[in-house]
């Protein structure tokens, strides 16, 4: 057939863009609209990679507030840091477990940036 004008998304015809029918038990698949034929690899997903950074030290210079201490990344509470004994930590919450259980609280020291979590 002619040049591929559509992107190579899995499950779509590369020639006309229509959704391909389900793959039979054997052999390839044929587009119902333009009759182009494809092998089973047309349904394979490309590999996806994700990088999640957690507990990394901030890079560059620290932003300071009016008191001369480092700016926090969220609301600040009075909580003692187990690493440096600072009495202020910022926090963020996420619902990581099922809805009928409490949420997870992530604390970050405003002085040394030590991170810890607590299931509430």
CSV table of N, CA and C in Angstrom, one decimal:
chain,number,residue,atom,x,y,z
A,1,UNK,N,0.8,-1.2,0.0
A,1,UNK,CA,0.0,0.0,0.0
A,1,UNK,C,0.9,1.2,0.0
A,2,UNK,N,0.3,2.4,0.1
A,2,UNK,CA,1.0,3.7,0.0
A,2,UNK,C,1.7,4.0,1.3
A,3,UNK,N,2.1,5.2,1.4
A,3,UNK,CA,2.9,5.7,2.6
A,3,UNK,C,2.0,5.7,3.9
A,4,UNK,N,2.5,5.4,5.0
A,4,UNK,CA,1.8,5.4,6.3
A,4,UNK,C,1.6,6.9,6.7
A,5,UNK,N,0.4,7.3,6.8
A,5,UNK,CA,0.1,8.7,7.2
A,5,UNK,C,-0.3,8.8,8.6
A,6,UNK,N,-0.7,7.7,9.2
A,6,UNK,CA,-1.2,7.6,10.6
A,6,UNK,C,-0.1,7.1,11.5
A,7,UNK,N,-0.2,7.5,12.8
A,7,UNK,CA,0.8,7.0,13.7
A,7,UNK,C,0.7,5.5,14.0
A,8,UNK,N,1.7,4.9,14.5
A,8,UNK,CA,1.8,3.5,14.7
A,8,UNK,C,1.3,3.1,16.1
A,9,UNK,N,0.1,3.5,16.4
A,9,UNK,CA,-0.5,3.1,17.7
A,9,UNK,C,-1.0,1.7,17.7
A,10,UNK,N,-0.7,0.9,18.7
A,10,UNK,CA,-1.2,-0.5,18.7
A,10,UNK,C,-2.7,-0.6,18.6
A,11,UNK,N,-3.1,-1.5,17.7
A,11,UNK,CA,-4.6,-1.7,17.5
A,11,UNK,C,-5.2,-0.8,16.5
A,12,UNK,N,-4.5,0.1,15.8
A,12,UNK,CA,-5.0,0.9,14.8
A,12,UNK,C,-4.3,0.7,13.5
A,13,UNK,N,-5.1,0.9,12.4
A,13,UNK,CA,-4.5,0.7,11.0
A,13,UNK,C,-3.5,1.8,10.8
A,14,UNK,N,-2.3,1.5,10.3
A,14,UNK,CA,-1.3,2.5,10.0
A,14,UNK,C,-1.6,3.2,8.7
A,15,UNK,N,-2.5,2.7,7.9
A,15,UNK,CA,-2.8,3.3,6.6
A,15,UNK,C,-4.0,4.2,6.6
A,16,UNK,N,-5.1,3.8,7.3
A,16,UNK,CA,-6.4,4.6,7.3
A,16,UNK,C,-6.8,5.1,8.7
A,17,UNK,N,-6.1,4.5,9.7
A,17,UNK,CA,-6.4,5.0,11.1
A,17,UNK,C,-7.6,4.4,11.8
A,18,UNK,N,-8.3,3.4,11.1
A,18,UNK,CA,-9.4,2.8,11.8
A,18,UNK,C,-9.0,1.8,12.8
A,19,UNK,N,-9.9,1.4,13.7
A,19,UNK,CA,-9.6,0.4,14.7
A,19,UNK,C,-9.6,-1.0,14.1
A,20,UNK,N,-8.5,-1.7,14.4
A,20,UNK,CA,-8.4,-3.1,13.8
A,20,UNK,C,-9.3,-4.0,14.6
A,21,UNK,N,-9.8,-5.1,13.9
A,21,UNK,CA,-10.6,-6.1,14.6
A,21,UNK,C,-9.7,-6.9,15.5
A,22,UNK,N,-10.3,-7.7,16.4
A,22,UNK,CA,-9.5,-8.5,17.3
A,22,UNK,C,-8.6,-9.5,16.5
A,23,UNK,N,-7.5,-9.8,17.1
A,23,UNK,CA,-6.6,-10.8,16.5
A,23,UNK,C,-7.1,-12.2,16.6
A,24,UNK,N,-7.2,-12.9,15.5
A,24,UNK,CA,-7.6,-14.3,15.5
A,24,UNK,C,-6.6,-15.2,16.2
A,25,UNK,N,-7.0,-16.4,16.5
A,25,UNK,CA,-6.1,-17.3,17.2
A,25,UNK,C,-4.8,-17.6,16.4
A,26,UNK,N,-4.9,-17.6,15.1
A,26,UNK,CA,-3.7,-17.8,14.2
A,26,UNK,C,-3.6,-16.7,13.1
A,27,UNK,N,-2.4,-16.4,12.8
A,27,UNK,CA,-2.2,-15.4,11.7
A,27,UNK,C,-2.3,-14.0,12.1
A,28,UNK,N,-2.4,-13.1,11.1
A,28,UNK,CA,-2.5,-11.7,11.3
A,28,UNK,C,-3.9,-11.2,11.3
A,29,UNK,N,-4.0,-9.9,11.1
A,29,UNK,CA,-5.3,-9.3,11.1
A,29,UNK,C,-5.5,-8.4,9.9
A,30,UNK,N,-6.7,-8.2,9.4
A,30,UNK,CA,-6.9,-7.4,8.2
A,30,UNK,C,-7.8,-6.3,8.5
A,31,UNK,N,-7.5,-5.1,8.1
A,31,UNK,CA,-8.3,-3.9,8.3
A,31,UNK,C,-9.6,-4.0,7.6
A,32,UNK,N,-10.7,-3.7,8.3
A,32,UNK,CA,-12.0,-3.9,7.7
A,32,UNK,C,-12.3,-2.7,6.7
A,33,UNK,N,-11.6,-1.6,6.8
A,33,UNK,CA,-11.9,-0.5,5.9
A,33,UNK,C,-11.0,-0.5,4.7
A,34,UNK,N,-9.7,-0.5,4.8
A,34,UNK,CA,-8.8,-0.4,3.7
A,34,UNK,C,-8.2,-1.8,3.2
A,35,UNK,N,-8.5,-2.8,4.0
A,35,UNK,CA,-8.1,-4.2,3.7
A,35,UNK,C,-6.6,-4.4,3.8
A,36,UNK,N,-5.8,-3.5,4.5
A,36,UNK,CA,-4.4,-3.7,4.7
A,36,UNK,C,-4.2,-4.9,5.7
A,37,UNK,N,-3.2,-5.7,5.5
A,37,UNK,CA,-3.0,-6.8,6.4
A,37,UNK,C,-1.7,-6.5,7.3
A,38,UNK,N,-1.9,-7.0,8.6
A,38,UNK,CA,-0.8,-6.8,9.6
A,38,UNK,C,-0.6,-8.1,10.3
A,39,UNK,N,0.6,-8.3,10.8
A,39,UNK,CA,0.9,-9.4,11.7
A,39,UNK,C,0.5,-9.1,13.1
A,40,UNK,N,0.6,-10.1,14.0
A,40,UNK,CA,0.2,-9.9,15.3
A,40,UNK,C,1.0,-8.9,16.1
A,41,UNK,N,2.1,-8.5,15.6
A,41,UNK,CA,2.9,-7.4,16.3
A,41,UNK,C,2.2,-6.1,16.3
A,42,UNK,N,1.2,-5.9,15.5
A,42,UNK,CA,0.5,-4.6,15.4
A,42,UNK,C,-0.2,-4.3,16.8
A,43,UNK,N,-0.4,-5.3,17.6
A,43,UNK,CA,-1.1,-5.1,18.9
A,43,UNK,C,-0.2,-5.0,20.0
A,44,UNK,N,1.1,-5.2,19.8
A,44,UNK,CA,2.1,-5.2,21.0
A,44,UNK,C,2.3,-3.7,21.4
A,45,UNK,N,2.3,-3.6,22.7
A,45,UNK,CA,2.6,-2.3,23.3
A,45,UNK,C,4.1,-2.0,23.3
A,46,UNK,N,4.5,-0.8,23.1
A,46,UNK,CA,5.9,-0.5,23.2
A,46,UNK,C,6.3,-0.5,24.7
A,47,UNK,N,7.6,-0.7,25.0
A,47,UNK,CA,8.0,-0.7,26.4
A,47,UNK,C,7.9,0.8,26.9
A,48,UNK,N,7.4,0.9,28.1
A,48,UNK,CA,7.4,2.2,28.7
A,48,UNK,C,8.2,2.2,30.0
A,49,UNK,N,9.0,3.2,30.2
A,49,UNK,CA,9.8,3.3,31.4
A,49,UNK,C,9.4,4.6,32.2
A,50,UNK,N,9.4,4.4,33.5
A,50,UNK,CA,9.1,5.5,34.4
A,50,UNK,C,10.2,5.6,35.4
A,51,UNK,N,10.5,6.8,35.8
A,51,UNK,CA,11.4,7.1,36.8
A,51,UNK,C,10.7,7.9,37.9
A,52,UNK,N,10.8,7.4,39.1
A,52,UNK,CA,10.2,8.1,40.3
A,52,UNK,C,11.3,8.5,41.2
A,53,UNK,N,11.4,9.7,41.5
A,53,UNK,CA,12.4,10.2,42.4
A,53,UNK,C,11.8,10.4,43.8
A,54,UNK,N,12.3,9.8,44.8
A,54,UNK,CA,11.8,9.9,46.2
A,54,UNK,C,13.0,10.0,47.1
A,55,UNK,N,12.8,10.9,48.1
A,55,UNK,CA,13.9,11.1,49.1
A,55,UNK,C,15.2,11.7,48.5
A,56,UNK,N,15.1,12.4,47.5
A,56,UNK,CA,16.3,13.0,46.9
A,56,UNK,C,16.6,14.3,47.5
A,57,UNK,N,17.8,14.7,47.6
A,57,UNK,CA,18.2,16.0,48.2
A,57,UNK,C,17.9,17.1,47.1
A,58,UNK,N,17.4,18.2,47.6
A,58,UNK,CA,17.1,19.3,46.6
A,58,UNK,C,18.4,19.8,46.0
A,59,UNK,N,18.3,20.2,44.7
A,59,UNK,CA,19.5,20.6,44.0
A,59,UNK,C,19.5,22.1,43.9
A,60,UNK,N,20.6,22.7,43.8
A,60,UNK,CA,20.8,24.2,43.6
A,60,UNK,C,20.7,24.8,45.0
A,61,UNK,N,20.4,26.1,45.0
A,61,UNK,CA,20.4,26.9,46.2
A,61,UNK,C,19.0,26.7,46.8
A,62,UNK,N,18.9,26.8,48.2
A,62,UNK,CA,17.6,26.7,48.9
A,62,UNK,C,17.0,28.1,48.9
A,63,UNK,N,15.7,28.1,48.8
A,63,UNK,CA,14.9,29.4,48.9
A,63,UNK,C,14.7,29.6,50.4
A,64,UNK,N,15.0,30.8,50.9
A,64,UNK,CA,14.8,31.1,52.3
A,64,UNK,C,13.6,32.0,52.5
A,65,UNK,N,12.9,31.8,53.6
A,65,UNK,CA,11.8,32.7,53.9
A,65,UNK,C,12.2,33.9,54.7
A,66,UNK,N,11.3,34.6,55.3
A,66,UNK,CA,11.6,35.8,56.1
A,66,UNK,C,12.4,35.5,57.3
A,67,UNK,N,12.2,34.3,57.9
A,67,UNK,CA,13.0,33.9,59.1
A,67,UNK,C,14.4,33.4,58.8
A,68,UNK,N,14.8,33.3,57.6
A,68,UNK,CA,16.1,32.8,57.2
A,68,UNK,C,16.2,31.3,57.2
A,69,UNK,N,15.0,30.6,57.3
A,69,UNK,CA,15.0,29.1,57.2
A,69,UNK,C,14.5,28.7,55.8
A,70,UNK,N,14.8,27.5,55.5
A,70,UNK,CA,14.4,27.0,54.1
A,70,UNK,C,12.9,26.9,54.0
A,71,UNK,N,12.4,27.3,52.8
A,71,UNK,CA,11.0,27.2,52.5
A,71,UNK,C,10.6,25.8,52.5
A,72,UNK,N,9.4,25.5,53.0
A,72,UNK,CA,8.8,24.2,53.0
A,72,UNK,C,8.1,23.9,51.8
A,73,UNK,N,7.8,22.6,51.6
A,73,UNK,CA,7.1,22.1,50.4
A,73,UNK,C,5.6,21.9,50.6
A,74,UNK,N,5.1,22.4,51.7
A,74,UNK,CA,3.7,22.3,52.1
A,74,UNK,C,3.4,22.9,53.5
A,75,UNK,N,2.2,22.6,54.0
A,75,UNK,CA,1.9,23.1,55.4
A,75,UNK,C,2.9,22.6,56.4
A,76,UNK,N,3.2,23.4,57.4
A,76,UNK,CA,4.2,23.1,58.4
A,76,UNK,C,3.5,22.8,59.7
A,77,UNK,N,4.0,21.7,60.4
A,77,UNK,CA,3.5,21.3,61.7
A,77,UNK,C,4.6,21.2,62.7
A,78,UNK,N,4.3,21.2,64.0
A,78,UNK,CA,5.3,21.0,65.0
A,78,UNK,C,5.5,19.5,65.2
A,79,UNK,N,6.6,19.0,64.6
A,79,UNK,CA,6.9,17.6,64.7
A,79,UNK,C,8.4,17.5,64.7
A,80,UNK,N,9.0,16.8,65.7
A,80,UNK,CA,10.4,16.7,65.8
A,80,UNK,C,11.0,15.7,64.8
A,81,UNK,N,12.1,16.2,64.1
A,81,UNK,CA,12.8,15.4,63.1
A,81,UNK,C,13.7,14.4,63.8
A,82,UNK,N,13.6,13.1,63.5
A,82,UNK,CA,14.4,12.1,64.2
A,82,UNK,C,15.9,12.2,63.8
A,83,UNK,N,16.2,12.9,62.7
A,83,UNK,CA,17.6,13.0,62.2
A,83,UNK,C,18.3,14.2,62.8
A,84,UNK,N,17.7,15.4,62.8
A,84,UNK,CA,18.4,16.6,63.3
A,84,UNK,C,17.8,17.3,64.5
A,85,UNK,N,16.7,16.8,65.0
A,85,UNK,CA,15.9,17.3,66.1
A,85,UNK,C,15.3,18.7,65.9
A,86,UNK,N,15.1,19.1,64.6
A,86,UNK,CA,14.4,20.3,64.3
A,86,UNK,C,12.9,20.0,64.7
A,87,UNK,N,12.2,21.0,65.2
A,87,UNK,CA,10.9,20.8,65.6
A,87,UNK,C,9.8,21.2,64.6
A,88,UNK,N,10.1,21.4,63.4
A,88,UNK,CA,9.2,21.8,62.3
A,88,UNK,C,9.3,20.9,61.1
A,89,UNK,N,8.2,20.3,60.7
A,89,UNK,CA,8.2,19.5,59.4
A,89,UNK,C,7.0,19.9,58.6
A,90,UNK,N,7.2,19.9,57.3
A,90,UNK,CA,6.1,20.1,56.4
A,90,UNK,C,5.5,18.7,56.0
A,91,UNK,N,4.3,18.7,55.5
A,91,UNK,CA,3.7,17.4,55.3
A,91,UNK,C,2.8,17.5,54.0
A,92,UNK,N,2.5,16.3,53.5
A,92,UNK,CA,1.6,16.1,52.4
A,92,UNK,C,0.9,14.8,52.6
A,93,UNK,N,-0.3,14.6,52.2
A,93,UNK,CA,-1.1,13.4,52.4
A,93,UNK,C,-1.5,12.8,51.1
A,94,UNK,N,-1.6,11.5,51.0
A,94,UNK,CA,-2.0,10.7,49.9
A,94,UNK,C,-2.9,9.5,50.3
A,95,UNK,N,-3.9,9.2,49.6
A,95,UNK,CA,-4.7,8.0,49.9
A,95,UNK,C,-4.1,6.8,49.1
A,96,UNK,N,-3.2,6.1,49.7
A,96,UNK,CA,-2.5,5.0,49.0
A,96,UNK,C,-3.1,3.6,49.2
A,97,UNK,N,-3.8,3.5,50.3
A,97,UNK,CA,-4.5,2.2,50.7
A,97,UNK,C,-6.0,2.3,50.3
A,98,UNK,N,-6.7,1.3,50.6
A,98,UNK,CA,-8.2,1.3,50.2
A,98,UNK,C,-8.9,2.4,50.9
A,99,UNK,N,-10.0,2.8,50.4
A,99,UNK,CA,-10.8,4.0,50.8
A,99,UNK,C,-11.3,3.9,52.3
A,100,UNK,N,-11.4,2.7,52.8
A,100,UNK,CA,-11.9,2.6,54.2
A,100,UNK,C,-10.8,2.6,55.2
A,101,UNK,N,-9.6,2.8,54.7
A,101,UNK,CA,-8.4,2.9,55.6
A,101,UNK,C,-7.9,4.4,55.6
A,102,UNK,N,-7.1,4.7,56.6
A,102,UNK,CA,-6.6,6.1,56.6
A,102,UNK,C,-5.6,6.4,55.5
A,103,UNK,N,-5.3,7.7,55.4
A,103,UNK,CA,-4.3,8.1,54.4
A,103,UNK,C,-2.9,8.0,54.9
A,104,UNK,N,-1.9,8.1,54.0
A,104,UNK,CA,-0.5,8.1,54.3
A,104,UNK,C,-0.1,9.6,54.4
A,105,UNK,N,0.6,9.9,55.4
A,105,UNK,CA,1.2,11.3,55.6
A,105,UNK,C,2.7,11.2,55.4
A,106,UNK,N,3.2,12.1,54.5
A,106,UNK,CA,4.6,12.2,54.2
A,106,UNK,C,5.1,13.5,54.9
A,107,UNK,N,6.1,13.4,55.8
A,107,UNK,CA,6.7,14.5,56.4
A,107,UNK,C,8.1,14.8,55.9
A,108,UNK,N,8.4,16.1,55.8
A,108,UNK,CA,9.7,16.5,55.3
A,108,UNK,C,10.3,17.6,56.3
A,109,UNK,N,11.4,17.3,56.8
A,109,UNK,CA,12.0,18.3,57.8
A,109,UNK,C,12.3,19.6,57.0
A,110,UNK,N,12.0,20.7,57.7
A,110,UNK,CA,12.2,22.0,57.0
A,110,UNK,C,13.7,22.4,57.1
A,111,UNK,N,14.5,21.7,57.9
A,111,UNK,CA,15.9,22.1,58.1
A,111,UNK,C,16.8,21.1,57.2
A,112,UNK,N,16.7,19.8,57.4
A,112,UNK,CA,17.7,18.9,56.8
A,112,UNK,C,17.0,18.1,55.6
A,113,UNK,N,15.7,18.3,55.4
A,113,UNK,CA,15.0,17.7,54.3
A,113,UNK,C,14.8,16.1,54.5
A,114,UNK,N,15.0,15.6,55.7
A,114,UNK,CA,14.8,14.2,55.9
A,114,UNK,C,13.3,13.9,55.7
A,115,UNK,N,13.0,12.8,55.1
A,115,UNK,CA,11.6,12.4,54.8
A,115,UNK,C,11.2,11.1,55.6
A,116,UNK,N,10.0,11.1,56.1
A,116,UNK,CA,9.4,9.9,56.7
A,116,UNK,C,8.0,9.9,56.4
A,117,UNK,N,7.4,8.7,56.5
A,117,UNK,CA,5.9,8.6,56.3
A,117,UNK,C,5.3,7.9,57.5
A,118,UNK,N,3.9,8.1,57.6
A,118,UNK,CA,3.2,7.6,58.7
A,118,UNK,C,1.8,7.2,58.1
A,119,UNK,N,1.3,6.0,58.4
A,119,UNK,CA,-0.1,5.6,58.0
A,119,UNK,C,-1.0,6.1,59.1
A,120,UNK,N,-2.0,6.9,58.8
A,120,UNK,CA,-2.9,7.4,59.8
A,120,UNK,C,-4.2,6.6,59.9
